PDB file of C-alpha atoms in Angstrom:
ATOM      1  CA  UNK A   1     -57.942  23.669 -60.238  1.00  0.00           C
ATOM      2  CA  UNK A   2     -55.146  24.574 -62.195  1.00  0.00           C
ATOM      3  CA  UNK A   3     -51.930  23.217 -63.673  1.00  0.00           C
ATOM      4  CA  UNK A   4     -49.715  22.918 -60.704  1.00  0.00           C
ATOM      5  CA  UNK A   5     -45.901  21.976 -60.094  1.00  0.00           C
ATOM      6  CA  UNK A   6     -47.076  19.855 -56.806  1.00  0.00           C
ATOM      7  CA  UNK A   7     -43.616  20.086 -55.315  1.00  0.00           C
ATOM      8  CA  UNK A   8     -42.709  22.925 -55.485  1.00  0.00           C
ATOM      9  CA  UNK A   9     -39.803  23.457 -52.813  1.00  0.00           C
ATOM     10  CA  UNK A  10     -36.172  25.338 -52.489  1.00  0.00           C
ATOM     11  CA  UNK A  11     -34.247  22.308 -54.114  1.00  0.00           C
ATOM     12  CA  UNK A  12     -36.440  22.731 -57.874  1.00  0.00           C
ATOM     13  CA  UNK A  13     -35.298  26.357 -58.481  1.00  0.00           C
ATOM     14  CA  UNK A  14     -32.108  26.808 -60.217  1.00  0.00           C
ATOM     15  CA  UNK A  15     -30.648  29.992 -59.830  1.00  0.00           C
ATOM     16  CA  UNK A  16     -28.369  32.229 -61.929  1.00  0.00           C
ATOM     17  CA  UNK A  17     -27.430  35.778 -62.939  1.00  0.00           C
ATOM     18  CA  UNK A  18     -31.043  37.016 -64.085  1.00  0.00           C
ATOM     19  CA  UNK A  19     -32.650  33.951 -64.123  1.00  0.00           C
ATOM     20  CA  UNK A  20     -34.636  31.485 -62.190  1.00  0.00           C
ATOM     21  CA  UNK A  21     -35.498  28.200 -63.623  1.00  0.00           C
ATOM     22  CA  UNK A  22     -38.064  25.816 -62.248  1.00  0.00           C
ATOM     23  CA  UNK A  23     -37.201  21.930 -62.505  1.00  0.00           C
ATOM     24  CA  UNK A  24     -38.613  18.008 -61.814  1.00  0.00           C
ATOM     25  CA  UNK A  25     -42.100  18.005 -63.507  1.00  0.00           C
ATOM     26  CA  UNK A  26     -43.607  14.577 -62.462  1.00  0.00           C
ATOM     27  CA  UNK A  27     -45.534  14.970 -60.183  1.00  0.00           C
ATOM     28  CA  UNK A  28     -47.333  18.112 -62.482  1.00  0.00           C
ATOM     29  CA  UNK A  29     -51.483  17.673 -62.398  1.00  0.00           C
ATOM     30  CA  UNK A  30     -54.425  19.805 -62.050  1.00  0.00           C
ATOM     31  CA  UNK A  31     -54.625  20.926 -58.380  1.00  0.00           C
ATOM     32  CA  UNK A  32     -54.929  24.443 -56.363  1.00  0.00           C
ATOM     33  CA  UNK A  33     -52.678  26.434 -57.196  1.00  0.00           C
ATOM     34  CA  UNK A  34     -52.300  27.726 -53.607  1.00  0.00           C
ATOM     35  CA  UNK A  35     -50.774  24.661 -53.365  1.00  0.00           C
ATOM     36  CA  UNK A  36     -48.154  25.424 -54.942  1.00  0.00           C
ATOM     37  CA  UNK A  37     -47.371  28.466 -52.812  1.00  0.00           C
ATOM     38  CA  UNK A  38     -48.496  26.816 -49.610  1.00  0.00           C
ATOM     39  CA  UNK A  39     -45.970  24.231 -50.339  1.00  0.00           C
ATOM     40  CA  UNK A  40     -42.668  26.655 -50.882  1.00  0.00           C
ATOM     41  CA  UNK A  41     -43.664  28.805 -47.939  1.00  0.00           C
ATOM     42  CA  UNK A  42     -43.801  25.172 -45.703  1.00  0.00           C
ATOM     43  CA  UNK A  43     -40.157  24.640 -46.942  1.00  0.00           C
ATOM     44  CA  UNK A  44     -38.526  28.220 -46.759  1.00  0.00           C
ATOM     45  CA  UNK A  45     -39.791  27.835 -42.722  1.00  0.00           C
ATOM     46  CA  UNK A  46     -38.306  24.418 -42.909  1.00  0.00           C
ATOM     47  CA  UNK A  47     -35.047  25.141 -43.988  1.00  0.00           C
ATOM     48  CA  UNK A  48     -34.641  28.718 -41.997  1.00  0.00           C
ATOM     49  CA  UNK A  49     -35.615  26.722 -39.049  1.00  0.00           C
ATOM     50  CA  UNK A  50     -32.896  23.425 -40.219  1.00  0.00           C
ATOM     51  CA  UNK A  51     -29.969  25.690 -40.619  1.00  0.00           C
ATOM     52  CA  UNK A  52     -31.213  28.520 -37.468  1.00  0.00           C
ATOM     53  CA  UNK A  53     -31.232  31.328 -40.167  1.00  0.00           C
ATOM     54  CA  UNK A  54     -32.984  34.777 -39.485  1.00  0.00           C
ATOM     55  CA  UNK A  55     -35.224  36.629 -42.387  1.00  0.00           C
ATOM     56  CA  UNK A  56     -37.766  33.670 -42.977  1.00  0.00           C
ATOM     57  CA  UNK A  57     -40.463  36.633 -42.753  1.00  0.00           C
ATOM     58  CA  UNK A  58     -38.350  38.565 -45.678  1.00  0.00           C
ATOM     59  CA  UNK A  59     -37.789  35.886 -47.471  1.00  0.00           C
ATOM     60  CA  UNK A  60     -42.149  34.536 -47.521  1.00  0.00           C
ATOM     61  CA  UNK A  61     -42.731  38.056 -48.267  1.00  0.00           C
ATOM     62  CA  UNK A  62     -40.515  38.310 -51.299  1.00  0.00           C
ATOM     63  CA  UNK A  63     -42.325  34.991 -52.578  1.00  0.00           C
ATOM     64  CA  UNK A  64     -45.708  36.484 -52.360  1.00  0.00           C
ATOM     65  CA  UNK A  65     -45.042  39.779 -53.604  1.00  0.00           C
ATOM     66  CA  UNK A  66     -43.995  37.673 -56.445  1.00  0.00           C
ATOM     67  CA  UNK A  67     -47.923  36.487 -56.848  1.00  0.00           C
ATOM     68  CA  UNK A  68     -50.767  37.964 -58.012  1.00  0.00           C
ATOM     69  CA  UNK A  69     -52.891  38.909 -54.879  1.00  0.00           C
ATOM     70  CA  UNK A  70     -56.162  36.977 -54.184  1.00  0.00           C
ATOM     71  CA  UNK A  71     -57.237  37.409 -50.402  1.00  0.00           C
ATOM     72  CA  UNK A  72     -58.747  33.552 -51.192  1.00  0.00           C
ATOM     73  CA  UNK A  73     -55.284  32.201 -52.643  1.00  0.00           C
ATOM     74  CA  UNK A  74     -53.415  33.737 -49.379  1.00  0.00           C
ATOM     75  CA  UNK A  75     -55.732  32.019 -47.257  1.00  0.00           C
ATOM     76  CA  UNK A  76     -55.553  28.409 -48.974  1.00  0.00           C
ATOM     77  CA  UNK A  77     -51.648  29.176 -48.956  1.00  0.00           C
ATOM     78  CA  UNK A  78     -51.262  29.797 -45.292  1.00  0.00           C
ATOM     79  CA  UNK A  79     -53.344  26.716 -44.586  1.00  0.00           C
ATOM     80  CA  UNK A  80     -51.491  24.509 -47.280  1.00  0.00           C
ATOM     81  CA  UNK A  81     -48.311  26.212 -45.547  1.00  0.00           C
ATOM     82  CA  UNK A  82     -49.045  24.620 -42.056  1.00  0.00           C
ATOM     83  CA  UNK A  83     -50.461  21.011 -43.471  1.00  0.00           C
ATOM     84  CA  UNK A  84     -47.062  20.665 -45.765  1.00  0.00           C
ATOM     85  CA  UNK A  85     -45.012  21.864 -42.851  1.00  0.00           C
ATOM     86  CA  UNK A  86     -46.243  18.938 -40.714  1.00  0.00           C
ATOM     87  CA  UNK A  87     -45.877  16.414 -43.718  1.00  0.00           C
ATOM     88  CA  UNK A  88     -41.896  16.816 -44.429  1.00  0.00           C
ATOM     89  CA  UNK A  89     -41.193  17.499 -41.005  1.00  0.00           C
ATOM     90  CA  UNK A  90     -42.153  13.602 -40.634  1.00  0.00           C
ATOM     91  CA  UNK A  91     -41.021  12.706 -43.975  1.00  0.00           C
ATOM     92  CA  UNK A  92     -37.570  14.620 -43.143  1.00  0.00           C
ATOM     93  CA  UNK A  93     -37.413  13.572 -39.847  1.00  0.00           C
ATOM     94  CA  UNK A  94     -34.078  12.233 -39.245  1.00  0.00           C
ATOM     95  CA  UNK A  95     -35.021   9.698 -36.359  1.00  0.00           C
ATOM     96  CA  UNK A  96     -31.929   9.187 -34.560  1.00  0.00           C
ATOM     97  CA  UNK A  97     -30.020  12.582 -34.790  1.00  0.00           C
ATOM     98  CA  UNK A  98     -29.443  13.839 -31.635  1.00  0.00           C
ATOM     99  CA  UNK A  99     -31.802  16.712 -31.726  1.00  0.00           C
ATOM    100  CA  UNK A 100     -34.552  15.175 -33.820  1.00  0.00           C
ATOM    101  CA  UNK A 101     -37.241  15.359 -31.152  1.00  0.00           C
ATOM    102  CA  UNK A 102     -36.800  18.777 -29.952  1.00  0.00           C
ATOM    103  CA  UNK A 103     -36.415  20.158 -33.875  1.00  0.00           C
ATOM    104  CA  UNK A 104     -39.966  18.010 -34.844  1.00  0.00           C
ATOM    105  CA  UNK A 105     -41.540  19.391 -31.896  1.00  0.00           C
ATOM    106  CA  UNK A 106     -39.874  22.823 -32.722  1.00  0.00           C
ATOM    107  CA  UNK A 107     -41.681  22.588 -36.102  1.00  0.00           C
ATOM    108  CA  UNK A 108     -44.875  21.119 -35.593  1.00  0.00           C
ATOM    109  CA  UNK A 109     -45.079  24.116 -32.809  1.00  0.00           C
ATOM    110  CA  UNK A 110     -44.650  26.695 -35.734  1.00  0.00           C
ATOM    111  CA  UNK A 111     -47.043  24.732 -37.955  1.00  0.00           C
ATOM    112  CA  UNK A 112     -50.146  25.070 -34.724  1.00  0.00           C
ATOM    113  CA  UNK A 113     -48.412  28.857 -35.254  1.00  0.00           C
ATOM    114  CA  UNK A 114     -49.205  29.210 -38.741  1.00  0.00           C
ATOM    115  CA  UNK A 115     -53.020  28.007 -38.261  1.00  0.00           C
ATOM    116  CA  UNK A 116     -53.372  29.492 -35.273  1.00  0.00           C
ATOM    117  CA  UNK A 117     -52.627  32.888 -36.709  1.00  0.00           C
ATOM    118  CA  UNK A 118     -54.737  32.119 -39.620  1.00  0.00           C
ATOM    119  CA  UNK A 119     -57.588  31.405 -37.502  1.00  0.00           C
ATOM    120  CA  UNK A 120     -56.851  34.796 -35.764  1.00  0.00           C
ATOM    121  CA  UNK A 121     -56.813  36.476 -38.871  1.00  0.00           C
ATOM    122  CA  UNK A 122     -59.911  35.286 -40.504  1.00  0.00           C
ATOM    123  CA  UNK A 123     -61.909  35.597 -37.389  1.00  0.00           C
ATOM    124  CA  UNK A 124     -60.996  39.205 -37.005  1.00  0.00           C
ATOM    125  CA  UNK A 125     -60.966  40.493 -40.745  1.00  0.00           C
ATOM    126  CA  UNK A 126     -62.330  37.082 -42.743  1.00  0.00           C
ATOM    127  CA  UNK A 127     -59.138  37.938 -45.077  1.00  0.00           C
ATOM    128  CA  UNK A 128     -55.572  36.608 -45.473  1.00  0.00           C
ATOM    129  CA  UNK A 129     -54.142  40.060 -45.880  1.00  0.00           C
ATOM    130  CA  UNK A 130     -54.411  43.662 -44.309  1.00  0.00           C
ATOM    131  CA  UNK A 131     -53.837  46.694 -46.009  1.00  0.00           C
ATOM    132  CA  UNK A 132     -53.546  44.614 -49.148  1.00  0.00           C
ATOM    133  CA  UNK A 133     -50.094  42.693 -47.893  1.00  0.00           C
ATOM    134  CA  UNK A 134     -50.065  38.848 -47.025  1.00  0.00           C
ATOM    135  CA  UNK A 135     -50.684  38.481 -43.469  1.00  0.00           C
ATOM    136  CA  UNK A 136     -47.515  37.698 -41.509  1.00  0.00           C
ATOM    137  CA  UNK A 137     -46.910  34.495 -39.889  1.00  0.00           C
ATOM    138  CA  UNK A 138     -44.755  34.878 -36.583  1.00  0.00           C
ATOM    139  CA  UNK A 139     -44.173  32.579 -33.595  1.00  0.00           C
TER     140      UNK A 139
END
């Protein structure tokens, strides 16, 4: 464990000419850092998927090109990916919009996607990367 954010998402990064700023500290605490990442990759494929936007797969990749590479870290990231995708789908789930069921079911589908690939993966190469690039995530 490691000094983690612990909500880390799209809405606590402030951006500006040259600059990124990270914000909302309290819920900081010692915790895998893969976390961290696992959580911000859940809600780039949240909001791509709320607002029907291509480039989700440029967009991961840019994030973990920004991280140091650990095949280990990937791994834990792509699984904390699909578990945080599944917990603010429910927690964002807006019960009575008129597409609500088909856009839960839509992203639960992608979440199976994510550790279904990751299964894939590690069965066939025990890593979460290939030629030293994060695996990609499709569905």
């Amino acid at each position: 464990p490691t000094f983690a954010h612990r909500d880390f998402k799209c809405e606590h990064l402030l951006a500006a000419p040259g600059s990124l700023t990270l914000i909302d500290f309290d819920r900081c605490a010692f915790a895998d850092p893969a976390f961290d990442l696992g959580k911000l990759l859940a809600d780039l494929r949240w909001w791509f998927s709320a607002y029907d936007q291509a480039g989700l797969e440029q967009a991961q990749a840019q994030v973990l090109a920004g991280y140091a590479p650990g095949t280990e870290r990937l791994v834990r990231a792509r699984l904390w990916e699909a578990v945080e995708l599944v917990h603010m789908t429910v927690l964002r789930a807006r019960l009575f919009e008129r597409h609500a069921a088909s856009r839960t079911e839509r992203l639960i589908g992608r979440a199976e996607a994510v550790v279904r690939t990751l299964q894939v993966t590690l069965g066939a190469s025990g890593s979460g990367v290939r030629g030293g690039r994060p695996v990609a995530i499709r569905r």
